[in-house]
Amino acid sequence: MDVKKKMKISIITPSFNSEEYILNNLKSVHLDQKGDFSVEQIIVDGGSKDKTIDIINTFRDSHKADIKLIVGKDKSMYDAINKGIKAMSGDIWACLNTDDEYNPEIFSVIVEEFRKNKDVDVIYGYIDNVDENGKFQYTSYLPQFDLDFLVLSRGCRCINQPSTFLKKTVVERVGYFDLTYRYASDYDYLIRVGNQCNVKRLNRSFTKFMVRGSSLSSGTGSKTTLEKEAETISKFYIDKYGIKPKNLYIQYLGFCLNHIRPNNLPYILKKLPKITILVLTLKIFRY
C-alpha cells in the first residue's frame, strides 16, 4: 500500500430484503466518516423484493455517494462477499452487513493506523452489540489476537468480521471466502488471515452489531449448523498448523473478566445467572 497517496476504503455489503436497516447502514458509511480518504461501498444484492434497491439508489443520487450496486442471485452471503471483493478498488476493505453500522469517525482512526504501521496487514477493534431497535446492550472487548486460541475456541473469539479492516494485498495471499461453509466461512477466513498476516487490535469500538432473532445466523437451525461448521474448521486447522489441544479455561475466564466494564454492567447483571453457568461450564472446557 502506498501510504503517500490518499487511501480508499472499500466496504462490501451483502444485501437481501433489507429495507428496514439499509439506510442507517449507508449513513454510517458515507455520512458519518470524515478524513483524508475516500470511500466506496459495493452492495451485492441477491434480488431484493422490497424497497431495498430503491432506498440505495435514492441515497446514492441524493448524496452523490460512491456506491456500486451488483444485483443478481448468489449461492450464499459469502458468494456475495466474494463478488464484492472482486469488484472493489480500495486499498483497505471490510465487510458490513446491512443491519450493522460503523461508529462515527472510525475510518479516520483506521486509516491513520495503517499509515503509521506499514507492516500491519489487518486492524480490528471492539464491537458494540445493539438490539433490534439499535439500543446498546454491551461491548465485546475482544482480546489481543492469538491464532491458537482462535483455532481451538471454535469461533471468532479474538477477532470478528464486522470490526476487521484488511489491506487489499491480503486477498493476494489469502484468497477468497470458502463457499463450502454457509455460516462459518468468516471464521475460516480469519484463521487463514491470522496465519499469514500481521494483525493488530485497537482499543476502540469500531462497529454497532445488531443482535436479532431473524438474522441469518441466529435461528436455532442455523446456530446448530454454524457450530458444526466451526468445529470442522477448528479440527482442520489444528491438524494443518500442528496446534496442540489444551484446556482453554484460563483464556475464557480472562475473556469473561475483560468484559466487566462500567458500560457493560447493566447487561452483565441482567444476564448474571447465564454467565455464571457459562463460567462454571468452561472449567471443564477442552478442545
PDB file of C-alpha atoms in Angstrom:
ATOM      1  CA  MET A   1       0.000   0.000   0.000  1.00  0.00           C
ATOM      2  CA  ASP A   2       1.355   3.420  -0.975  1.00  0.00           C
ATOM      3  CA  VAL A   3       0.908   5.458   2.208  1.00  0.00           C
ATOM      4  CA  LYS A   4       1.684   8.753   0.437  1.00  0.00           C
ATOM      5  CA  LYS A   5      -1.449   8.741  -1.687  1.00  0.00           C
ATOM      6  CA  LYS A   6      -4.982   9.313  -0.488  1.00  0.00           C
ATOM      7  CA  MET A   7      -6.259   5.966   0.715  1.00  0.00           C
ATOM      8  CA  LYS A   8      -9.504   4.443  -0.444  1.00  0.00           C
ATOM      9  CA  ILE A   9     -11.701   2.233   1.717  1.00  0.00           C
ATOM     10  CA  SER A  10     -13.975  -0.377   0.154  1.00  0.00           C
ATOM     11  CA  ILE A  11     -16.935  -1.564   2.214  1.00  0.00           C
ATOM     12  CA  ILE A  12     -18.563  -4.764   0.966  1.00  0.00           C
ATOM     13  CA  THR A  13     -22.210  -5.256   1.945  1.00  0.00           C
ATOM     14  CA  PRO A  14     -24.183  -8.398   1.076  1.00  0.00           C
ATOM     15  CA  SER A  15     -27.864  -7.484   0.897  1.00  0.00           C
ATOM     16  CA  PHE A  16     -31.292  -9.078   0.615  1.00  0.00           C
ATOM     17  CA  ASN A  17     -34.651  -7.547   1.590  1.00  0.00           C
ATOM     18  CA  SER A  18     -33.029  -5.071   3.967  1.00  0.00           C
ATOM     19  CA  GLU A  19     -35.310  -2.039   3.659  1.00  0.00           C
ATOM     20  CA  GLU A  20     -35.666  -1.746   7.437  1.00  0.00           C
ATOM     21  CA  TYR A  21     -31.957  -1.295   8.098  1.00  0.00           C
ATOM     22  CA  ILE A  22     -30.105  -0.307   4.937  1.00  0.00           C
ATOM     23  CA  LEU A  23     -30.496   3.472   5.290  1.00  0.00           C
ATOM     24  CA  ASN A  24     -28.706   3.619   8.667  1.00  0.00           C
ATOM     25  CA  ASN A  25     -26.001   1.384   7.216  1.00  0.00           C
ATOM     26  CA  LEU A  26     -25.494   3.779   4.294  1.00  0.00           C
ATOM     27  CA  LYS A  27     -25.402   6.816   6.559  1.00  0.00           C
ATOM     28  CA  SER A  28     -22.761   5.233   8.796  1.00  0.00           C
ATOM     29  CA  VAL A  29     -20.520   4.517   5.803  1.00  0.00           C
ATOM     30  CA  HIS A  30     -20.949   7.710   3.761  1.00  0.00           C
ATOM     31  CA  LEU A  31     -22.131  10.494   6.086  1.00  0.00           C
ATOM     32  CA  ASP A  32     -20.558   9.715   9.467  1.00  0.00           C
ATOM     33  CA  GLN A  33     -16.959   9.327   8.281  1.00  0.00           C
ATOM     34  CA  LYS A  34     -14.702  12.334   7.682  1.00  0.00           C
ATOM     35  CA  GLY A  35     -10.997  12.450   6.888  1.00  0.00           C
ATOM     36  CA  ASP A  36      -8.259  12.294   4.279  1.00  0.00           C
ATOM     37  CA  PHE A  37      -9.544   9.235   2.445  1.00  0.00           C
ATOM     38  CA  SER A  38     -12.259   8.205   0.019  1.00  0.00           C
ATOM     39  CA  VAL A  39     -14.939   5.556   0.472  1.00  0.00           C
ATOM     40  CA  GLU A  40     -16.699   3.212  -1.915  1.00  0.00           C
ATOM     41  CA  GLN A  41     -19.376   0.729  -0.954  1.00  0.00           C
ATOM     42  CA  ILE A  42     -20.024  -2.372  -3.006  1.00  0.00           C
ATOM     43  CA  ILE A  43     -23.525  -3.645  -2.259  1.00  0.00           C
ATOM     44  CA  VAL A  44     -24.165  -7.130  -3.589  1.00  0.00           C
ATOM     45  CA  ASP A  45     -27.915  -7.698  -3.551  1.00  0.00           C
ATOM     46  CA  GLY A  46     -29.368 -11.158  -4.020  1.00  0.00           C
ATOM     47  CA  GLY A  47     -32.550  -9.870  -5.688  1.00  0.00           C
ATOM     48  CA  SER A  48     -34.482  -7.968  -3.030  1.00  0.00           C
ATOM     49  CA  LYS A  49     -38.242  -7.816  -3.486  1.00  0.00           C
ATOM     50  CA  ASP A  50     -38.853  -4.968  -1.031  1.00  0.00           C
ATOM     51  CA  LYS A  51     -37.719  -1.315  -1.214  1.00  0.00           C
ATOM     52  CA  THR A  52     -34.015  -2.011  -0.555  1.00  0.00           C
ATOM     53  CA  ILE A  53     -32.853  -1.185  -4.091  1.00  0.00           C
ATOM     54  CA  ASP A  54     -34.945   1.998  -4.239  1.00  0.00           C
ATOM     55  CA  ILE A  55     -33.520   3.198  -0.913  1.00  0.00           C
ATOM     56  CA  ILE A  56     -29.946   2.555  -2.090  1.00  0.00           C
ATOM     57  CA  ASN A  57     -30.453   4.336  -5.406  1.00  0.00           C
ATOM     58  CA  THR A  58     -32.172   7.319  -3.784  1.00  0.00           C
ATOM     59  CA  PHE A  59     -29.401   7.667  -1.209  1.00  0.00           C
ATOM     60  CA  ARG A  60     -26.682   7.349  -3.847  1.00  0.00           C
ATOM     61  CA  ASP A  61     -28.251  10.035  -6.033  1.00  0.00           C
ATOM     62  CA  SER A  62     -29.066  12.395  -3.152  1.00  0.00           C
ATOM     63  CA  HIS A  63     -25.597  12.279  -1.592  1.00  0.00           C
ATOM     64  CA  LYS A  64     -23.523  11.519  -4.696  1.00  0.00           C
ATOM     65  CA  ALA A  65     -22.180   8.542  -2.789  1.00  0.00           C
ATOM     66  CA  ASP A  66     -19.722   6.132  -4.393  1.00  0.00           C
ATOM     67  CA  ILE A  67     -21.897   3.033  -4.333  1.00  0.00           C
ATOM     68  CA  LYS A  68     -21.546   0.090  -6.710  1.00  0.00           C
ATOM     69  CA  LEU A  69     -24.715  -1.992  -6.780  1.00  0.00           C
ATOM     70  CA  ILE A  70     -24.442  -5.575  -8.015  1.00  0.00           C
ATOM     71  CA  VAL A  71     -27.816  -7.307  -8.304  1.00  0.00           C
ATOM     72  CA  GLY A  72     -28.341 -10.991  -9.004  1.00  0.00           C
ATOM     73  CA  LYS A  73     -28.771 -14.372  -7.419  1.00  0.00           C
ATOM     74  CA  ASP A  74     -25.895 -15.699  -5.339  1.00  0.00           C
ATOM     75  CA  LYS A  75     -25.105 -19.022  -3.722  1.00  0.00           C
ATOM     76  CA  SER A  76     -24.711 -17.573  -0.208  1.00  0.00           C
ATOM     77  CA  MET A  77     -23.707 -14.497   1.738  1.00  0.00           C
ATOM     78  CA  TYR A  78     -20.061 -15.459   1.220  1.00  0.00           C
ATOM     79  CA  ASP A  79     -20.568 -15.769  -2.529  1.00  0.00           C
ATOM     80  CA  ALA A  80     -21.898 -12.201  -2.420  1.00  0.00           C
ATOM     81  CA  ILE A  81     -18.849 -11.064  -0.439  1.00  0.00           C
ATOM     82  CA  ASN A  82     -16.502 -12.714  -2.939  1.00  0.00           C
ATOM     83  CA  LYS A  83     -18.252 -10.835  -5.752  1.00  0.00           C
ATOM     84  CA  GLY A  84     -17.713  -7.628  -3.794  1.00  0.00           C
ATOM     85  CA  ILE A  85     -14.025  -8.346  -3.219  1.00  0.00           C
ATOM     86  CA  LYS A  86     -13.528  -8.893  -6.948  1.00  0.00           C
ATOM     87  CA  ALA A  87     -15.273  -5.591  -7.731  1.00  0.00           C
ATOM     88  CA  MET A  88     -13.557  -3.398  -5.133  1.00  0.00           C
ATOM     89  CA  SER A  89     -10.852  -0.836  -5.910  1.00  0.00           C
ATOM     90  CA  GLY A  90      -9.831   0.318  -2.432  1.00  0.00           C
ATOM     91  CA  ASP A  91      -6.529   0.000  -0.579  1.00  0.00           C
ATOM     92  CA  ILE A  92      -8.388  -1.164   2.554  1.00  0.00           C
ATOM     93  CA  TRP A  93     -11.523  -3.289   2.690  1.00  0.00           C
ATOM     94  CA  ALA A  94     -14.058  -4.580   5.163  1.00  0.00           C
ATOM     95  CA  CYS A  95     -17.440  -6.325   5.238  1.00  0.00           C
ATOM     96  CA  LEU A  96     -20.530  -4.796   6.805  1.00  0.00           C
ATOM     97  CA  ASN A  97     -23.929  -6.483   6.925  1.00  0.00           C
ATOM     98  CA  THR A  98     -26.972  -4.368   6.111  1.00  0.00           C
ATOM     99  CA  ASP A  99     -28.247  -4.270   9.700  1.00  0.00           C
ATOM    100  CA  ASP A 100     -24.884  -3.189  11.140  1.00  0.00           C
ATOM    101  CA  GLU A 101     -23.298   0.267  11.285  1.00  0.00           C
ATOM    102  CA  TYR A 102     -19.862   1.791  11.753  1.00  0.00           C
ATOM    103  CA  ASN A 103     -19.266   4.145  14.647  1.00  0.00           C
ATOM    104  CA  PRO A 104     -18.760   7.791  13.605  1.00  0.00           C
ATOM    105  CA  GLU A 105     -15.248   8.905  12.601  1.00  0.00           C
ATOM    106  CA  ILE A 106     -13.777   5.412  12.950  1.00  0.00           C
ATOM    107  CA  PHE A 107     -12.460   5.310   9.378  1.00  0.00           C
ATOM    108  CA  SER A 108     -10.030   8.155  10.082  1.00  0.00           C
ATOM    109  CA  VAL A 109      -8.643   6.229  13.070  1.00  0.00           C
ATOM    110  CA  ILE A 110      -8.146   3.099  10.977  1.00  0.00           C
ATOM    111  CA  VAL A 111      -6.531   4.929   8.050  1.00  0.00           C
ATOM    112  CA  GLU A 112      -4.115   6.753  10.346  1.00  0.00           C
ATOM    113  CA  GLU A 113      -3.150   3.460  11.991  1.00  0.00           C
ATOM    114  CA  PHE A 114      -2.373   1.858   8.632  1.00  0.00           C
ATOM    115  CA  ARG A 115      -0.334   4.898   7.638  1.00  0.00           C
ATOM    116  CA  LYS A 116       1.734   4.725  10.827  1.00  0.00           C
ATOM    117  CA  ASN A 117       2.256   0.958  10.743  1.00  0.00           C
ATOM    118  CA  LYS A 118       3.290  -0.076   7.258  1.00  0.00           C
ATOM    119  CA  ASP A 119       3.932  -3.672   8.324  1.00  0.00           C
ATOM    120  CA  VAL A 120       0.375  -4.174   9.630  1.00  0.00           C
ATOM    121  CA  ASP A 121      -1.954  -6.030   7.259  1.00  0.00           C
ATOM    122  CA  VAL A 122      -5.106  -6.236   9.360  1.00  0.00           C
ATOM    123  CA  ILE A 123      -6.613  -3.972  12.019  1.00  0.00           C
ATOM    124  CA  TYR A 124      -9.584  -4.851  14.202  1.00  0.00           C
ATOM    125  CA  GLY A 125     -11.373  -3.356  17.183  1.00  0.00           C
ATOM    126  CA  TYR A 126     -14.238  -3.920  19.591  1.00  0.00           C
ATOM    127  CA  ILE A 127     -17.904  -4.387  18.732  1.00  0.00           C
ATOM    128  CA  ASP A 128     -20.864  -2.593  20.312  1.00  0.00           C
ATOM    129  CA  ASN A 129     -23.754  -5.062  20.378  1.00  0.00           C
ATOM    130  CA  VAL A 130     -27.187  -3.460  19.956  1.00  0.00           C
ATOM    131  CA  ASP A 131     -30.734  -4.853  19.924  1.00  0.00           C
ATOM    132  CA  GLU A 132     -33.221  -4.724  17.035  1.00  0.00           C
ATOM    133  CA  ASN A 133     -34.086  -1.128  17.935  1.00  0.00           C
ATOM    134  CA  GLY A 134     -30.438  -0.055  17.941  1.00  0.00           C
ATOM    135  CA  LYS A 135     -30.288   0.174  21.743  1.00  0.00           C
ATOM    136  CA  PHE A 136     -26.856  -0.546  23.213  1.00  0.00           C
ATOM    137  CA  GLN A 137     -26.501  -3.861  25.069  1.00  0.00           C
ATOM    138  CA  TYR A 138     -22.797  -4.397  25.697  1.00  0.00           C
ATOM    139  CA  THR A 139     -19.363  -4.021  24.140  1.00  0.00           C
ATOM    140  CA  SER A 140     -17.432  -7.104  23.033  1.00  0.00           C
ATOM    141  CA  TYR A 141     -13.923  -6.377  24.300  1.00  0.00           C
ATOM    142  CA  LEU A 142     -12.023  -8.710  22.028  1.00  0.00           C
ATOM    143  CA  PRO A 143      -8.602  -9.840  23.336  1.00  0.00           C
ATOM    144  CA  GLN A 144      -5.263  -9.499  21.564  1.00  0.00           C
ATOM    145  CA  PHE A 145      -5.018 -11.730  18.545  1.00  0.00           C
ATOM    146  CA  ASP A 146      -3.932 -15.292  19.310  1.00  0.00           C
ATOM    147  CA  LEU A 147      -4.078 -17.779  16.435  1.00  0.00           C
ATOM    148  CA  ASP A 148      -4.013 -20.860  18.670  1.00  0.00           C
ATOM    149  CA  PHE A 149      -6.905 -19.531  20.761  1.00  0.00           C
ATOM    150  CA  LEU A 150      -8.840 -18.607  17.626  1.00  0.00           C
ATOM    151  CA  VAL A 151      -8.492 -22.116  16.214  1.00  0.00           C
ATOM    152  CA  LEU A 152      -9.059 -24.021  19.460  1.00  0.00           C
ATOM    153  CA  SER A 153     -12.050 -21.950  20.615  1.00  0.00           C
ATOM    154  CA  ARG A 154     -14.141 -22.961  17.587  1.00  0.00           C
ATOM    155  CA  GLY A 155     -15.330 -19.432  16.898  1.00  0.00           C
ATOM    156  CA  CYS A 156     -14.367 -15.799  16.355  1.00  0.00           C
ATOM    157  CA  ARG A 157     -13.399 -15.190  19.991  1.00  0.00           C
ATOM    158  CA  CYS A 158     -10.478 -12.788  19.478  1.00  0.00           C
ATOM    159  CA  ILE A 159     -11.288 -11.221  16.113  1.00  0.00           C
ATOM    160  CA  ASN A 160     -14.623 -10.706  14.386  1.00  0.00           C
ATOM    161  CA  GLN A 161     -15.511  -9.876  10.798  1.00  0.00           C
ATOM    162  CA  PRO A 162     -17.772  -6.840  11.461  1.00  0.00           C
ATOM    163  CA  SER A 163     -14.911  -4.926  13.100  1.00  0.00           C
ATOM    164  CA  THR A 164     -12.000  -6.037  10.904  1.00  0.00           C
ATOM    165  CA  PHE A 165     -10.288  -3.974   8.176  1.00  0.00           C
ATOM    166  CA  LEU A 166      -7.770  -5.518   5.807  1.00  0.00           C
ATOM    167  CA  LYS A 167      -5.330  -4.315   3.169  1.00  0.00           C
ATOM    168  CA  LYS A 168      -6.244  -5.257  -0.377  1.00  0.00           C
ATOM    169  CA  THR A 169      -2.959  -7.171  -0.578  1.00  0.00           C
ATOM    170  CA  VAL A 170      -4.362  -9.668   1.947  1.00  0.00           C
ATOM    171  CA  VAL A 171      -6.560 -11.094  -0.811  1.00  0.00           C
ATOM    172  CA  GLU A 172      -3.463 -11.850  -2.894  1.00  0.00           C
ATOM    173  CA  ARG A 173      -2.120 -14.037  -0.072  1.00  0.00           C
ATOM    174  CA  VAL A 174      -5.261 -15.470   1.493  1.00  0.00           C
ATOM    175  CA  GLY A 175      -7.676 -15.582  -1.426  1.00  0.00           C
ATOM    176  CA  TYR A 176     -11.461 -15.583  -1.104  1.00  0.00           C
ATOM    177  CA  PHE A 177     -14.100 -16.934   1.261  1.00  0.00           C
ATOM    178  CA  ASP A 178     -14.655 -20.684   1.101  1.00  0.00           C
ATOM    179  CA  LEU A 179     -18.176 -21.382  -0.172  1.00  0.00           C
ATOM    180  CA  THR A 180     -18.124 -24.826   1.434  1.00  0.00           C
ATOM    181  CA  TYR A 181     -19.375 -23.163   4.624  1.00  0.00           C
ATOM    182  CA  ARG A 182     -22.734 -21.408   4.738  1.00  0.00           C
ATOM    183  CA  TYR A 183     -22.459 -19.792   8.181  1.00  0.00           C
ATOM    184  CA  ALA A 184     -18.835 -20.025   9.373  1.00  0.00           C
ATOM    185  CA  SER A 185     -16.734 -19.094   6.355  1.00  0.00           C
ATOM    186  CA  ASP A 186     -15.714 -15.840   8.054  1.00  0.00           C
ATOM    187  CA  TYR A 187     -14.208 -17.959  10.853  1.00  0.00           C
ATOM    188  CA  ASP A 188     -12.277 -19.995   8.294  1.00  0.00           C
ATOM    189  CA  TYR A 189     -11.140 -16.833   6.511  1.00  0.00           C
ATOM    190  CA  LEU A 190      -9.929 -15.090   9.662  1.00  0.00           C
ATOM    191  CA  ILE A 191      -7.898 -18.159  10.631  1.00  0.00           C
ATOM    192  CA  ARG A 192      -6.169 -18.077   7.257  1.00  0.00           C
ATOM    193  CA  VAL A 193      -5.645 -14.334   7.611  1.00  0.00           C
ATOM    194  CA  GLY A 194      -4.176 -14.754  11.098  1.00  0.00           C
ATOM    195  CA  ASN A 195      -1.773 -17.413   9.893  1.00  0.00           C
ATOM    196  CA  GLN A 196      -0.389 -15.349   7.011  1.00  0.00           C
ATOM    197  CA  CYS A 197      -0.768 -11.704   8.028  1.00  0.00           C
ATOM    198  CA  ASN A 198       0.328  -9.214  10.674  1.00  0.00           C
ATOM    199  CA  VAL A 199      -2.768  -8.483  12.758  1.00  0.00           C
ATOM    200  CA  LYS A 200      -3.216  -5.589  15.193  1.00  0.00           C
ATOM    201  CA  ARG A 201      -6.015  -4.785  17.623  1.00  0.00           C
ATOM    202  CA  LEU A 202      -7.005  -1.227  18.526  1.00  0.00           C
ATOM    203  CA  ASN A 203      -8.643  -0.410  21.847  1.00  0.00           C
ATOM    204  CA  ARG A 204     -11.630   1.205  20.161  1.00  0.00           C
ATOM    205  CA  SER A 205     -15.165   0.175  19.281  1.00  0.00           C
ATOM    206  CA  PHE A 206     -15.490   0.064  15.505  1.00  0.00           C
ATOM    207  CA  THR A 207     -18.956  -1.261  14.802  1.00  0.00           C
ATOM    208  CA  LYS A 208     -22.538  -1.443  16.012  1.00  0.00           C
ATOM    209  CA  PHE A 209     -23.523  -5.086  15.558  1.00  0.00           C
ATOM    210  CA  MET A 210     -27.237  -5.821  15.632  1.00  0.00           C
ATOM    211  CA  VAL A 211     -28.300  -8.963  17.503  1.00  0.00           C
ATOM    212  CA  ARG A 212     -31.720 -10.054  16.268  1.00  0.00           C
ATOM    213  CA  GLY A 213     -33.601 -13.320  16.074  1.00  0.00           C
ATOM    214  CA  SER A 214     -34.272 -13.147  12.338  1.00  0.00           C
ATOM    215  CA  SER A 215     -30.650 -12.693  11.272  1.00  0.00           C
ATOM    216  CA  LEU A 216     -29.002 -15.324   9.106  1.00  0.00           C
ATOM    217  CA  SER A 217     -27.006 -16.981  11.885  1.00  0.00           C
ATOM    218  CA  SER A 218     -29.382 -16.553  14.827  1.00  0.00           C
ATOM    219  CA  GLY A 219     -32.045 -19.167  14.138  1.00  0.00           C
ATOM    220  CA  THR A 220     -31.938 -22.467  16.006  1.00  0.00           C
ATOM    221  CA  GLY A 221     -31.130 -24.497  12.914  1.00  0.00           C
ATOM    222  CA  SER A 222     -28.528 -22.068  11.620  1.00  0.00           C
ATOM    223  CA  LYS A 223     -26.829 -21.884  15.030  1.00  0.00           C
ATOM    224  CA  THR A 224     -26.501 -25.656  15.090  1.00  0.00           C
ATOM    225  CA  THR A 225     -25.074 -25.667  11.562  1.00  0.00           C
ATOM    226  CA  LEU A 226     -22.692 -22.821  12.426  1.00  0.00           C
ATOM    227  CA  GLU A 227     -21.387 -24.729  15.445  1.00  0.00           C
ATOM    228  CA  LYS A 228     -20.866 -27.876  13.378  1.00  0.00           C
ATOM    229  CA  GLU A 229     -19.081 -25.930  10.657  1.00  0.00           C
ATOM    230  CA  ALA A 230     -16.891 -24.154  13.203  1.00  0.00           C
ATOM    231  CA  GLU A 231     -15.948 -27.485  14.784  1.00  0.00           C
ATOM    232  CA  THR A 232     -14.998 -28.882  11.371  1.00  0.00           C
ATOM    233  CA  ILE A 233     -12.909 -25.787  10.608  1.00  0.00           C
ATOM    234  CA  SER A 234     -11.211 -25.919  14.001  1.00  0.00           C
ATOM    235  CA  LYS A 235     -10.230 -29.567  13.629  1.00  0.00           C
ATOM    236  CA  PHE A 236      -8.929 -28.963  10.102  1.00  0.00           C
ATOM    237  CA  TYR A 237      -6.560 -26.173  11.153  1.00  0.00           C
ATOM    238  CA  ILE A 238      -5.422 -27.969  14.312  1.00  0.00           C
ATOM    239  CA  ASP A 239      -4.098 -30.675  12.019  1.00  0.00           C
ATOM    240  CA  LYS A 240      -2.905 -28.299   9.284  1.00  0.00           C
ATOM    241  CA  TYR A 241      -0.984 -25.969  11.625  1.00  0.00           C
ATOM    242  CA  GLY A 242       0.041 -28.609  14.172  1.00  0.00           C
ATOM    243  CA  ILE A 243      -1.689 -26.813  17.057  1.00  0.00           C
ATOM    244  CA  LYS A 244      -1.584 -28.692  20.345  1.00  0.00           C
ATOM    245  CA  PRO A 245      -5.016 -29.061  22.031  1.00  0.00           C
ATOM    246  CA  LYS A 246      -5.221 -27.620  25.544  1.00  0.00           C
ATOM    247  CA  ASN A 247      -7.680 -26.595  28.231  1.00  0.00           C
ATOM    248  CA  LEU A 248      -8.964 -23.093  27.468  1.00  0.00           C
ATOM    249  CA  TYR A 249     -10.428 -22.280  30.878  1.00  0.00           C
ATOM    250  CA  ILE A 250      -7.842 -19.604  31.729  1.00  0.00           C
ATOM    251  CA  GLN A 251      -8.257 -17.912  28.348  1.00  0.00           C
ATOM    252  CA  TYR A 252     -12.048 -17.991  28.592  1.00  0.00           C
ATOM    253  CA  LEU A 253     -12.015 -16.763  32.173  1.00  0.00           C
ATOM    254  CA  GLY A 254      -9.807 -13.848  31.131  1.00  0.00           C
ATOM    255  CA  PHE A 255     -12.142 -13.209  28.200  1.00  0.00           C
ATOM    256  CA  CYS A 256     -15.149 -13.026  30.553  1.00  0.00           C
ATOM    257  CA  LEU A 257     -13.403 -10.884  33.172  1.00  0.00           C
ATOM    258  CA  ASN A 258     -12.262  -8.456  30.484  1.00  0.00           C
ATOM    259  CA  HIS A 259     -15.902  -7.647  29.800  1.00  0.00           C
ATOM    260  CA  ILE A 260     -16.578  -6.386  33.305  1.00  0.00           C
ATOM    261  CA  ARG A 261     -16.548  -2.687  32.442  1.00  0.00           C
ATOM    262  CA  PRO A 262     -18.873   0.116  33.622  1.00  0.00           C
ATOM    263  CA  ASN A 263     -20.725   0.329  30.305  1.00  0.00           C
ATOM    264  CA  ASN A 264     -21.368  -3.427  30.370  1.00  0.00           C
ATOM    265  CA  LEU A 265     -22.578  -3.745  33.969  1.00  0.00           C
ATOM    266  CA  PRO A 266     -26.345  -3.326  33.311  1.00  0.00           C
ATOM    267  CA  TYR A 267     -26.248  -6.118  30.738  1.00  0.00           C
ATOM    268  CA  ILE A 268     -24.000  -8.344  32.887  1.00  0.00           C
ATOM    269  CA  LEU A 269     -26.244  -8.016  35.930  1.00  0.00           C
ATOM    270  CA  LYS A 270     -29.280  -8.842  33.799  1.00  0.00           C
ATOM    271  CA  LYS A 271     -27.587 -11.955  32.389  1.00  0.00           C
ATOM    272  CA  LEU A 272     -25.673 -12.946  35.540  1.00  0.00           C
ATOM    273  CA  PRO A 273     -27.305 -16.396  36.034  1.00  0.00           C
ATOM    274  CA  LYS A 274     -26.473 -17.448  32.478  1.00  0.00           C
ATOM    275  CA  ILE A 275     -22.965 -16.003  32.712  1.00  0.00           C
ATOM    276  CA  THR A 276     -22.327 -17.900  35.966  1.00  0.00           C
ATOM    277  CA  ILE A 277     -23.370 -21.163  34.334  1.00  0.00           C
ATOM    278  CA  LEU A 278     -21.133 -20.378  31.364  1.00  0.00           C
ATOM    279  CA  VAL A 279     -18.061 -19.741  33.534  1.00  0.00           C
ATOM    280  CA  LEU A 280     -18.646 -22.926  35.529  1.00  0.00           C
ATOM    281  CA  THR A 281     -19.037 -24.884  32.317  1.00  0.00           C
ATOM    282  CA  LEU A 282     -15.745 -23.507  30.999  1.00  0.00           C
ATOM    283  CA  LYS A 283     -13.885 -25.125  33.890  1.00  0.00           C
ATOM    284  CA  ILE A 284     -14.121 -28.401  32.048  1.00  0.00           C
ATOM    285  CA  PHE A 285     -13.918 -26.963  28.532  1.00  0.00           C
ATOM    286  CA  ARG A 286     -11.308 -28.675  26.407  1.00  0.00           C
ATOM    287  CA  TYR A 287     -10.862 -28.835  22.670  1.00  0.00           C
TER     288      TYR A 287
END
